[in-house]
Amino acid sequence: MRWVGHFSGGLASWMACKRARGIYGDDGVLLYADTRIEDQDTYRYLPQAAKNVGVPLVVIADGRTIWEVFKDQRFLGNSKVDPCSRILKRELLDKWVTENAPSDVIHVFGFDWSEGHRLERMRKRSAHPELLVAPLLERPYLTKAQLMEASRSEGIEPPALYKLGFQHNNCGGGCVKAGQASFAHLLKVLPERYREWEENEQRMRDFLGKD
């Protein structure tokens, strides 16, 4: 295994992995960490995107949802501190790579042209920064609309959340890191899902005895 694509289930990571295959060849995998609360259409998109890239898709999961992690950690995740992403994604992905990939495997991330700071931050913490790459930081730069158009041109309908106006395809549109504007949009277009999140948050407040 020469490279592993850290696949978020979004358009940017799909395109980053397509570029990675063109650069590094066929000896790669798409690695996806399932939080168990994703939008249902994500599970339609994942195998289609992997087939299009042309490398195997590996789906892993801790087994807990974000709400179960919050309860176990006795902490309600938010835009500044995200135990959900750390436990259900980053640590789980790192563990899989350590156990299944060679030490010199190339890590591919779907950061776009506006997110170079995220790659630099990761490289500063890494013992091997040269192994961390983000192909969408290179030209040609692509907007979200261009990524959607590219996906459709390849015969893959983009994930439903994008068509509903979300900027991401994480946690069913209710990513705790997304901010107030994203949750206002969730309330507008998916009120039942917003209500589910609201009820889960209230259960956490009751469980912790804190507002």
JSON list of C-alpha atoms in Angstrom, two decimals:
[
{"chain": "A", "resi": 1, "resn": "MET", "atom": "CA", "xyz": [0.00, 0.00, 0.00]},
{"chain": "A", "resi": 2, "resn": "ARG", "atom": "CA", "xyz": [1.66, 3.19, -1.18]},
{"chain": "A", "resi": 3, "resn": "TRP", "atom": "CA", "xyz": [-1.04, 5.71, -0.25]},
{"chain": "A", "resi": 4, "resn": "VAL", "atom": "CA", "xyz": [-4.16, 5.95, 1.87]},
{"chain": "A", "resi": 5, "resn": "GLY", "atom": "CA", "xyz": [-6.91, 8.46, 1.17]},
{"chain": "A", "resi": 6, "resn": "HIS", "atom": "CA", "xyz": [-8.52, 9.84, 4.31]},
{"chain": "A", "resi": 7, "resn": "PHE", "atom": "CA", "xyz": [-11.97, 9.84, 2.78]},
{"chain": "A", "resi": 8, "resn": "SER", "atom": "CA", "xyz": [-14.56, 12.02, 4.51]},
{"chain": "A", "resi": 9, "resn": "GLY", "atom": "CA", "xyz": [-17.42, 11.11, 2.21]},
{"chain": "A", "resi": 10, "resn": "GLY", "atom": "CA", "xyz": [-17.29, 14.59, 0.71]},
{"chain": "A", "resi": 11, "resn": "LEU", "atom": "CA", "xyz": [-16.56, 15.90, -2.77]},
{"chain": "A", "resi": 12, "resn": "ALA", "atom": "CA", "xyz": [-13.18, 17.41, -1.94]},
{"chain": "A", "resi": 13, "resn": "SER", "atom": "CA", "xyz": [-11.74, 14.18, -0.55]},
{"chain": "A", "resi": 14, "resn": "TRP", "atom": "CA", "xyz": [-13.12, 12.29, -3.57]},
{"chain": "A", "resi": 15, "resn": "MET", "atom": "CA", "xyz": [-11.34, 14.60, -6.00]},
{"chain": "A", "resi": 16, "resn": "ALA", "atom": "CA", "xyz": [-8.17, 14.62, -3.88]},
{"chain": "A", "resi": 17, "resn": "CYS", "atom": "CA", "xyz": [-8.10, 10.82, -4.05]},
{"chain": "A", "resi": 18, "resn": "LYS", "atom": "CA", "xyz": [-8.69, 10.85, -7.82]},
{"chain": "A", "resi": 19, "resn": "ARG", "atom": "CA", "xyz": [-5.68, 13.11, -8.20]},
{"chain": "A", "resi": 20, "resn": "ALA", "atom": "CA", "xyz": [-3.67, 10.96, -5.79]},
{"chain": "A", "resi": 21, "resn": "ARG", "atom": "CA", "xyz": [-4.28, 7.86, -7.87]},
{"chain": "A", "resi": 22, "resn": "GLY", "atom": "CA", "xyz": [-3.04, 9.74, -10.93]},
{"chain": "A", "resi": 23, "resn": "ILE", "atom": "CA", "xyz": [0.10, 10.74, -9.04]},
{"chain": "A", "resi": 24, "resn": "TYR", "atom": "CA", "xyz": [0.88, 7.66, -6.93]},
{"chain": "A", "resi": 25, "resn": "GLY", "atom": "CA", "xyz": [-0.78, 4.84, -8.84]},
{"chain": "A", "resi": 26, "resn": "ASP", "atom": "CA", "xyz": [-3.23, 2.06, -8.03]},
{"chain": "A", "resi": 27, "resn": "ASP", "atom": "CA", "xyz": [-1.66, 0.87, -4.77]},
{"chain": "A", "resi": 28, "resn": "GLY", "atom": "CA", "xyz": [-3.95, 2.77, -2.43]},
{"chain": "A", "resi": 29, "resn": "VAL", "atom": "CA", "xyz": [-7.15, 2.59, -0.41]},
{"chain": "A", "resi": 30, "resn": "LEU", "atom": "CA", "xyz": [-9.92, 4.97, 0.58]},
{"chain": "A", "resi": 31, "resn": "LEU", "atom": "CA", "xyz": [-10.35, 4.87, 4.35]},
{"chain": "A", "resi": 32, "resn": "TYR", "atom": "CA", "xyz": [-13.67, 6.02, 5.80]},
{"chain": "A", "resi": 33, "resn": "ALA", "atom": "CA", "xyz": [-14.58, 6.31, 9.49]},
{"chain": "A", "resi": 34, "resn": "ASP", "atom": "CA", "xyz": [-18.33, 5.94, 10.05]},
{"chain": "A", "resi": 35, "resn": "THR", "atom": "CA", "xyz": [-19.82, 7.91, 12.96]},
{"chain": "A", "resi": 36, "resn": "ARG", "atom": "CA", "xyz": [-23.13, 5.98, 12.64]},
{"chain": "A", "resi": 37, "resn": "ILE", "atom": "CA", "xyz": [-25.11, 9.20, 12.28]},
{"chain": "A", "resi": 38, "resn": "GLU", "atom": "CA", "xyz": [-24.33, 10.12, 8.69]},
{"chain": "A", "resi": 39, "resn": "ASP", "atom": "CA", "xyz": [-26.94, 11.17, 6.16]},
{"chain": "A", "resi": 40, "resn": "GLN", "atom": "CA", "xyz": [-28.36, 8.04, 4.55]},
{"chain": "A", "resi": 41, "resn": "ASP", "atom": "CA", "xyz": [-27.38, 9.19, 1.07]},
{"chain": "A", "resi": 42, "resn": "THR", "atom": "CA", "xyz": [-23.72, 9.11, 2.12]},
{"chain": "A", "resi": 43, "resn": "TYR", "atom": "CA", "xyz": [-23.85, 5.31, 2.09]},
{"chain": "A", "resi": 44, "resn": "ARG", "atom": "CA", "xyz": [-25.04, 5.41, -1.52]},
{"chain": "A", "resi": 45, "resn": "TYR", "atom": "CA", "xyz": [-22.25, 7.81, -2.48]},
{"chain": "A", "resi": 46, "resn": "LEU", "atom": "CA", "xyz": [-19.31, 6.04, -0.78]},
{"chain": "A", "resi": 47, "resn": "PRO", "atom": "CA", "xyz": [-19.06, 2.90, -2.96]},
{"chain": "A", "resi": 48, "resn": "GLN", "atom": "CA", "xyz": [-19.81, 4.90, -6.11]},
{"chain": "A", "resi": 49, "resn": "ALA", "atom": "CA", "xyz": [-17.01, 7.35, -5.36]},
{"chain": "A", "resi": 50, "resn": "ALA", "atom": "CA", "xyz": [-14.57, 4.56, -4.50]},
{"chain": "A", "resi": 51, "resn": "LYS", "atom": "CA", "xyz": [-15.37, 2.69, -7.71]},
{"chain": "A", "resi": 52, "resn": "ASN", "atom": "CA", "xyz": [-14.78, 5.90, -9.65]},
{"chain": "A", "resi": 53, "resn": "VAL", "atom": "CA", "xyz": [-11.39, 6.47, -8.01]},
{"chain": "A", "resi": 54, "resn": "GLY", "atom": "CA", "xyz": [-10.50, 2.86, -8.73]},
{"chain": "A", "resi": 55, "resn": "VAL", "atom": "CA", "xyz": [-9.10, 1.69, -5.39]},
{"chain": "A", "resi": 56, "resn": "PRO", "atom": "CA", "xyz": [-10.69, -0.32, -2.55]},
{"chain": "A", "resi": 57, "resn": "LEU", "atom": "CA", "xyz": [-12.93, 1.32, 0.05]},
{"chain": "A", "resi": 58, "resn": "VAL", "atom": "CA", "xyz": [-12.31, 0.40, 3.69]},
{"chain": "A", "resi": 59, "resn": "VAL", "atom": "CA", "xyz": [-15.04, 1.40, 6.17]},
{"chain": "A", "resi": 60, "resn": "ILE", "atom": "CA", "xyz": [-14.21, 1.31, 9.89]},
{"chain": "A", "resi": 61, "resn": "ALA", "atom": "CA", "xyz": [-16.23, 2.32, 12.93]},
{"chain": "A", "resi": 62, "resn": "ASP", "atom": "CA", "xyz": [-15.82, 2.58, 16.68]},
{"chain": "A", "resi": 63, "resn": "GLY", "atom": "CA", "xyz": [-19.46, 1.51, 16.98]},
{"chain": "A", "resi": 64, "resn": "ARG", "atom": "CA", "xyz": [-20.62, 4.47, 19.03]},
{"chain": "A", "resi": 65, "resn": "THR", "atom": "CA", "xyz": [-22.41, 7.58, 17.83]},
{"chain": "A", "resi": 66, "resn": "ILE", "atom": "CA", "xyz": [-21.22, 11.07, 18.72]},
{"chain": "A", "resi": 67, "resn": "TRP", "atom": "CA", "xyz": [-23.85, 11.23, 21.48]},
{"chain": "A", "resi": 68, "resn": "GLU", "atom": "CA", "xyz": [-22.57, 8.04, 23.07]},
{"chain": "A", "resi": 69, "resn": "VAL", "atom": "CA", "xyz": [-19.03, 9.41, 22.96]},
{"chain": "A", "resi": 70, "resn": "PHE", "atom": "CA", "xyz": [-20.16, 12.67, 24.59]},
{"chain": "A", "resi": 71, "resn": "LYS", "atom": "CA", "xyz": [-21.82, 10.71, 27.38]},
{"chain": "A", "resi": 72, "resn": "ASP", "atom": "CA", "xyz": [-18.81, 8.45, 27.90]},
{"chain": "A", "resi": 73, "resn": "GLN", "atom": "CA", "xyz": [-16.50, 11.49, 27.96]},
{"chain": "A", "resi": 74, "resn": "ARG", "atom": "CA", "xyz": [-18.97, 13.48, 30.10]},
{"chain": "A", "resi": 75, "resn": "PHE", "atom": "CA", "xyz": [-18.50, 16.37, 27.72]},
{"chain": "A", "resi": 76, "resn": "LEU", "atom": "CA", "xyz": [-20.72, 17.99, 25.09]},
{"chain": "A", "resi": 77, "resn": "GLY", "atom": "CA", "xyz": [-18.70, 18.49, 21.92]},
{"chain": "A", "resi": 78, "resn": "ASN", "atom": "CA", "xyz": [-18.66, 21.94, 20.34]},
{"chain": "A", "resi": 79, "resn": "SER", "atom": "CA", "xyz": [-16.94, 24.00, 17.67]},
{"chain": "A", "resi": 80, "resn": "LYS", "atom": "CA", "xyz": [-13.77, 24.38, 19.77]},
{"chain": "A", "resi": 81, "resn": "VAL", "atom": "CA", "xyz": [-13.44, 20.93, 21.39]},
{"chain": "A", "resi": 82, "resn": "ASP", "atom": "CA", "xyz": [-14.54, 17.86, 19.44]},
{"chain": "A", "resi": 83, "resn": "PRO", "atom": "CA", "xyz": [-14.08, 14.53, 21.22]},
{"chain": "A", "resi": 84, "resn": "CYS", "atom": "CA", "xyz": [-16.34, 13.00, 18.58]},
{"chain": "A", "resi": 85, "resn": "SER", "atom": "CA", "xyz": [-13.96, 13.75, 15.72]},
{"chain": "A", "resi": 86, "resn": "ARG", "atom": "CA", "xyz": [-10.92, 12.80, 17.79]},
{"chain": "A", "resi": 87, "resn": "ILE", "atom": "CA", "xyz": [-12.27, 9.43, 18.96]},
{"chain": "A", "resi": 88, "resn": "LEU", "atom": "CA", "xyz": [-14.54, 8.35, 16.10]},
{"chain": "A", "resi": 89, "resn": "LYS", "atom": "CA", "xyz": [-12.28, 9.57, 13.31]},
{"chain": "A", "resi": 90, "resn": "ARG", "atom": "CA", "xyz": [-8.71, 10.71, 13.96]},
{"chain": "A", "resi": 91, "resn": "GLU", "atom": "CA", "xyz": [-7.65, 8.14, 16.56]},
{"chain": "A", "resi": 92, "resn": "LEU", "atom": "CA", "xyz": [-9.53, 5.33, 14.81]},
{"chain": "A", "resi": 93, "resn": "LEU", "atom": "CA", "xyz": [-7.98, 6.17, 11.43]},
{"chain": "A", "resi": 94, "resn": "ASP", "atom": "CA", "xyz": [-4.48, 6.44, 12.93]},
{"chain": "A", "resi": 95, "resn": "LYS", "atom": "CA", "xyz": [-4.90, 3.05, 14.60]},
{"chain": "A", "resi": 96, "resn": "TRP", "atom": "CA", "xyz": [-5.97, 1.39, 11.36]},
{"chain": "A", "resi": 97, "resn": "VAL", "atom": "CA", "xyz": [-3.07, 2.89, 9.42]},
{"chain": "A", "resi": 98, "resn": "THR", "atom": "CA", "xyz": [-0.57, 1.83, 12.11]},
{"chain": "A", "resi": 99, "resn": "GLU", "atom": "CA", "xyz": [-1.86, -1.74, 12.04]},
{"chain": "A", "resi": 100, "resn": "ASN", "atom": "CA", "xyz": [-2.37, -2.13, 8.28]},
{"chain": "A", "resi": 101, "resn": "ALA", "atom": "CA", "xyz": [-0.09, 0.19, 6.32]},
{"chain": "A", "resi": 102, "resn": "PRO", "atom": "CA", "xyz": [3.70, 0.52, 5.98]},
{"chain": "A", "resi": 103, "resn": "SER", "atom": "CA", "xyz": [5.44, 3.30, 7.89]},
{"chain": "A", "resi": 104, "resn": "ASP", "atom": "CA", "xyz": [6.19, 5.21, 4.69]},
{"chain": "A", "resi": 105, "resn": "VAL", "atom": "CA", "xyz": [2.60, 5.24, 3.40]},
{"chain": "A", "resi": 106, "resn": "ILE", "atom": "CA", "xyz": [1.47, 8.57, 1.91]},
{"chain": "A", "resi": 107, "resn": "HIS", "atom": "CA", "xyz": [-1.54, 10.16, 3.61]},
{"chain": "A", "resi": 108, "resn": "VAL", "atom": "CA", "xyz": [-3.92, 11.99, 1.26]},
{"chain": "A", "resi": 109, "resn": "PHE", "atom": "CA", "xyz": [-6.31, 14.62, 2.62]},
{"chain": "A", "resi": 110, "resn": "GLY", "atom": "CA", "xyz": [-9.12, 16.51, 0.91]},
{"chain": "A", "resi": 111, "resn": "PHE", "atom": "CA", "xyz": [-8.18, 20.03, 1.99]},
{"chain": "A", "resi": 112, "resn": "ASP", "atom": "CA", "xyz": [-9.10, 22.51, -0.73]},
{"chain": "A", "resi": 113, "resn": "TRP", "atom": "CA", "xyz": [-7.34, 25.68, -1.88]},
{"chain": "A", "resi": 114, "resn": "SER", "atom": "CA", "xyz": [-8.64, 27.65, 1.14]},
{"chain": "A", "resi": 115, "resn": "GLU", "atom": "CA", "xyz": [-7.44, 25.14, 3.75]},
{"chain": "A", "resi": 116, "resn": "GLY", "atom": "CA", "xyz": [-3.68, 25.08, 3.39]},
{"chain": "A", "resi": 117, "resn": "HIS", "atom": "CA", "xyz": [-3.35, 26.07, 7.04]},
{"chain": "A", "resi": 118, "resn": "ARG", "atom": "CA", "xyz": [-4.93, 22.76, 8.06]},
{"chain": "A", "resi": 119, "resn": "LEU", "atom": "CA", "xyz": [-2.27, 20.76, 6.24]},
{"chain": "A", "resi": 120, "resn": "GLU", "atom": "CA", "xyz": [0.52, 22.91, 7.68]},
{"chain": "A", "resi": 121, "resn": "ARG", "atom": "CA", "xyz": [-0.85, 22.42, 11.18]},
{"chain": "A", "resi": 122, "resn": "MET", "atom": "CA", "xyz": [-0.88, 18.65, 10.69]},
{"chain": "A", "resi": 123, "resn": "ARG", "atom": "CA", "xyz": [2.63, 18.66, 9.25]},
{"chain": "A", "resi": 124, "resn": "LYS", "atom": "CA", "xyz": [3.98, 20.54, 12.26]},
{"chain": "A", "resi": 125, "resn": "ARG", "atom": "CA", "xyz": [2.70, 17.76, 14.54]},
{"chain": "A", "resi": 126, "resn": "SER", "atom": "CA", "xyz": [3.95, 14.92, 12.33]},
{"chain": "A", "resi": 127, "resn": "ALA", "atom": "CA", "xyz": [7.31, 13.12, 12.54]},
{"chain": "A", "resi": 128, "resn": "HIS", "atom": "CA", "xyz": [7.11, 12.67, 8.75]},
{"chain": "A", "resi": 129, "resn": "PRO", "atom": "CA", "xyz": [5.48, 15.80, 7.31]},
{"chain": "A", "resi": 130, "resn": "GLU", "atom": "CA", "xyz": [6.59, 14.91, 3.80]},
{"chain": "A", "resi": 131, "resn": "LEU", "atom": "CA", "xyz": [4.14, 11.99, 3.83]},
{"chain": "A", "resi": 132, "resn": "LEU", "atom": "CA", "xyz": [1.11, 14.26, 4.30]},
{"chain": "A", "resi": 133, "resn": "VAL", "atom": "CA", "xyz": [-0.31, 15.64, 1.06]},
{"chain": "A", "resi": 134, "resn": "ALA", "atom": "CA", "xyz": [-3.40, 17.51, -0.13]},
{"chain": "A", "resi": 135, "resn": "PRO", "atom": "CA", "xyz": [-3.63, 17.42, -3.95]},
{"chain": "A", "resi": 136, "resn": "LEU", "atom": "CA", "xyz": [-6.39, 20.07, -4.11]},
{"chain": "A", "resi": 137, "resn": "LEU", "atom": "CA", "xyz": [-3.94, 22.66, -2.79]},
{"chain": "A", "resi": 138, "resn": "GLU", "atom": "CA", "xyz": [-2.33, 22.47, -6.23]},
{"chain": "A", "resi": 139, "resn": "ARG", "atom": "CA", "xyz": [-3.71, 23.93, -9.45]},
{"chain": "A", "resi": 140, "resn": "PRO", "atom": "CA", "xyz": [-6.24, 23.71, -10.92]},
{"chain": "A", "resi": 141, "resn": "TYR", "atom": "CA", "xyz": [-8.11, 25.03, -7.89]},
{"chain": "A", "resi": 142, "resn": "LEU", "atom": "CA", "xyz": [-11.76, 24.00, -7.67]},
{"chain": "A", "resi": 143, "resn": "THR", "atom": "CA", "xyz": [-14.83, 25.56, -6.09]},
{"chain": "A", "resi": 144, "resn": "LYS", "atom": "CA", "xyz": [-17.61, 23.54, -4.49]},
{"chain": "A", "resi": 145, "resn": "ALA", "atom": "CA", "xyz": [-19.78, 24.13, -7.55]},
{"chain": "A", "resi": 146, "resn": "GLN", "atom": "CA", "xyz": [-17.00, 22.87, -9.81]},
{"chain": "A", "resi": 147, "resn": "LEU", "atom": "CA", "xyz": [-16.59, 19.76, -7.66]},
{"chain": "A", "resi": 148, "resn": "MET", "atom": "CA", "xyz": [-20.32, 19.05, -7.92]},
{"chain": "A", "resi": 149, "resn": "GLU", "atom": "CA", "xyz": [-20.16, 19.51, -11.68]},
{"chain": "A", "resi": 150, "resn": "ALA", "atom": "CA", "xyz": [-17.11, 17.21, -11.89]},
{"chain": "A", "resi": 151, "resn": "SER", "atom": "CA", "xyz": [-18.89, 14.53, -9.88]},
{"chain": "A", "resi": 152, "resn": "ARG", "atom": "CA", "xyz": [-21.93, 14.61, -12.12]},
{"chain": "A", "resi": 153, "resn": "SER", "atom": "CA", "xyz": [-19.74, 14.52, -15.23]},
{"chain": "A", "resi": 154, "resn": "GLU", "atom": "CA", "xyz": [-18.32, 11.25, -13.88]},
{"chain": "A", "resi": 155, "resn": "GLY", "atom": "CA", "xyz": [-21.83, 9.83, -13.48]},
{"chain": "A", "resi": 156, "resn": "ILE", "atom": "CA", "xyz": [-21.96, 10.24, -9.69]},
{"chain": "A", "resi": 157, "resn": "GLU", "atom": "CA", "xyz": [-24.73, 12.29, -8.15]},
{"chain": "A", "resi": 158, "resn": "PRO", "atom": "CA", "xyz": [-23.22, 14.40, -5.32]},
{"chain": "A", "resi": 159, "resn": "PRO", "atom": "CA", "xyz": [-24.22, 13.62, -1.72]},
{"chain": "A", "resi": 160, "resn": "ALA", "atom": "CA", "xyz": [-27.68, 14.93, -0.86]},
{"chain": "A", "resi": 161, "resn": "LEU", "atom": "CA", "xyz": [-26.47, 17.38, 1.78]},
{"chain": "A", "resi": 162, "resn": "TYR", "atom": "CA", "xyz": [-24.64, 19.43, -0.85]},
{"chain": "A", "resi": 163, "resn": "LYS", "atom": "CA", "xyz": [-27.81, 19.72, -2.89]},
{"chain": "A", "resi": 164, "resn": "LEU", "atom": "CA", "xyz": [-29.55, 21.00, 0.25]},
{"chain": "A", "resi": 165, "resn": "GLY", "atom": "CA", "xyz": [-26.99, 23.79, 0.56]},
{"chain": "A", "resi": 166, "resn": "PHE", "atom": "CA", "xyz": [-24.61, 22.37, 3.17]},
{"chain": "A", "resi": 167, "resn": "GLN", "atom": "CA", "xyz": [-20.89, 23.05, 2.82]},
{"chain": "A", "resi": 168, "resn": "HIS", "atom": "CA", "xyz": [-19.98, 19.61, 4.18]},
{"chain": "A", "resi": 169, "resn": "ASN", "atom": "CA", "xyz": [-21.22, 16.01, 4.22]},
{"chain": "A", "resi": 170, "resn": "ASN", "atom": "CA", "xyz": [-20.46, 15.25, 7.87]},
{"chain": "A", "resi": 171, "resn": "CYS", "atom": "CA", "xyz": [-22.69, 13.86, 10.63]},
{"chain": "A", "resi": 172, "resn": "GLY", "atom": "CA", "xyz": [-25.94, 14.19, 8.71]},
{"chain": "A", "resi": 173, "resn": "GLY", "atom": "CA", "xyz": [-25.53, 17.97, 8.46]},
{"chain": "A", "resi": 174, "resn": "GLY", "atom": "CA", "xyz": [-25.24, 18.33, 12.25]},
{"chain": "A", "resi": 175, "resn": "CYS", "atom": "CA", "xyz": [-21.47, 18.48, 12.73]},
{"chain": "A", "resi": 176, "resn": "VAL", "atom": "CA", "xyz": [-20.86, 20.16, 16.09]},
{"chain": "A", "resi": 177, "resn": "LYS", "atom": "CA", "xyz": [-17.88, 22.02, 14.59]},
{"chain": "A", "resi": 178, "resn": "ALA", "atom": "CA", "xyz": [-19.89, 23.64, 11.80]},
{"chain": "A", "resi": 179, "resn": "GLY", "atom": "CA", "xyz": [-21.10, 26.76, 13.64]},
{"chain": "A", "resi": 180, "resn": "GLN", "atom": "CA", "xyz": [-24.38, 28.56, 14.22]},
{"chain": "A", "resi": 181, "resn": "ALA", "atom": "CA", "xyz": [-25.08, 29.42, 10.58]},
{"chain": "A", "resi": 182, "resn": "SER", "atom": "CA", "xyz": [-24.87, 25.74, 9.64]},
{"chain": "A", "resi": 183, "resn": "PHE", "atom": "CA", "xyz": [-27.29, 24.79, 12.41]},
{"chain": "A", "resi": 184, "resn": "ALA", "atom": "CA", "xyz": [-29.68, 27.55, 11.35]},
{"chain": "A", "resi": 185, "resn": "HIS", "atom": "CA", "xyz": [-29.58, 26.02, 7.88]},
{"chain": "A", "resi": 186, "resn": "LEU", "atom": "CA", "xyz": [-30.16, 22.55, 9.36]},
{"chain": "A", "resi": 187, "resn": "LEU", "atom": "CA", "xyz": [-33.26, 23.86, 11.14]},
{"chain": "A", "resi": 188, "resn": "LYS", "atom": "CA", "xyz": [-34.52, 25.36, 7.90]},
{"chain": "A", "resi": 189, "resn": "VAL", "atom": "CA", "xyz": [-34.05, 22.41, 5.54]},
{"chain": "A", "resi": 190, "resn": "LEU", "atom": "CA", "xyz": [-34.05, 19.37, 7.87]},
{"chain": "A", "resi": 191, "resn": "PRO", "atom": "CA", "xyz": [-36.14, 20.37, 10.90]},
{"chain": "A", "resi": 192, "resn": "GLU", "atom": "CA", "xyz": [-36.68, 16.79, 12.08]},
{"chain": "A", "resi": 193, "resn": "ARG", "atom": "CA", "xyz": [-32.94, 16.18, 12.18]},
{"chain": "A", "resi": 194, "resn": "TYR", "atom": "CA", "xyz": [-32.43, 19.48, 13.99]},
{"chain": "A", "resi": 195, "resn": "ARG", "atom": "CA", "xyz": [-35.02, 18.40, 16.55]},
{"chain": "A", "resi": 196, "resn": "GLU", "atom": "CA", "xyz": [-33.18, 15.08, 17.02]},
{"chain": "A", "resi": 197, "resn": "TRP", "atom": "CA", "xyz": [-29.93, 16.95, 17.71]},
{"chain": "A", "resi": 198, "resn": "GLU", "atom": "CA", "xyz": [-31.73, 19.35, 20.05]},
{"chain": "A", "resi": 199, "resn": "GLU", "atom": "CA", "xyz": [-33.23, 16.49, 22.03]},
{"chain": "A", "resi": 200, "resn": "ASN", "atom": "CA", "xyz": [-29.88, 14.70, 22.29]},
{"chain": "A", "resi": 201, "resn": "GLU", "atom": "CA", "xyz": [-28.21, 17.88, 23.49]},
{"chain": "A", "resi": 202, "resn": "GLN", "atom": "CA", "xyz": [-30.86, 18.34, 26.15]},
{"chain": "A", "resi": 203, "resn": "ARG", "atom": "CA", "xyz": [-30.35, 14.75, 27.32]},
{"chain": "A", "resi": 204, "resn": "MET", "atom": "CA", "xyz": [-26.65, 15.54, 27.71]},
{"chain": "A", "resi": 205, "resn": "ARG", "atom": "CA", "xyz": [-27.42, 18.68, 29.72]},
{"chain": "A", "resi": 206, "resn": "ASP", "atom": "CA", "xyz": [-29.73, 16.64, 31.98]},
{"chain": "A", "resi": 207, "resn": "PHE", "atom": "CA", "xyz": [-27.15, 13.87, 32.32]},
{"chain": "A", "resi": 208, "resn": "LEU", "atom": "CA", "xyz": [-24.38, 16.30, 33.29]},
{"chain": "A", "resi": 209, "resn": "GLY", "atom": "CA", "xyz": [-26.63, 18.48, 35.40]},
{"chain": "A", "resi": 210, "resn": "LYS", "atom": "CA", "xyz": [-25.29, 21.54, 33.58]},
{"chain": "A", "resi": 211, "resn": "ASP", "atom": "CA", "xyz": [-26.70, 24.13, 31.21]}
]
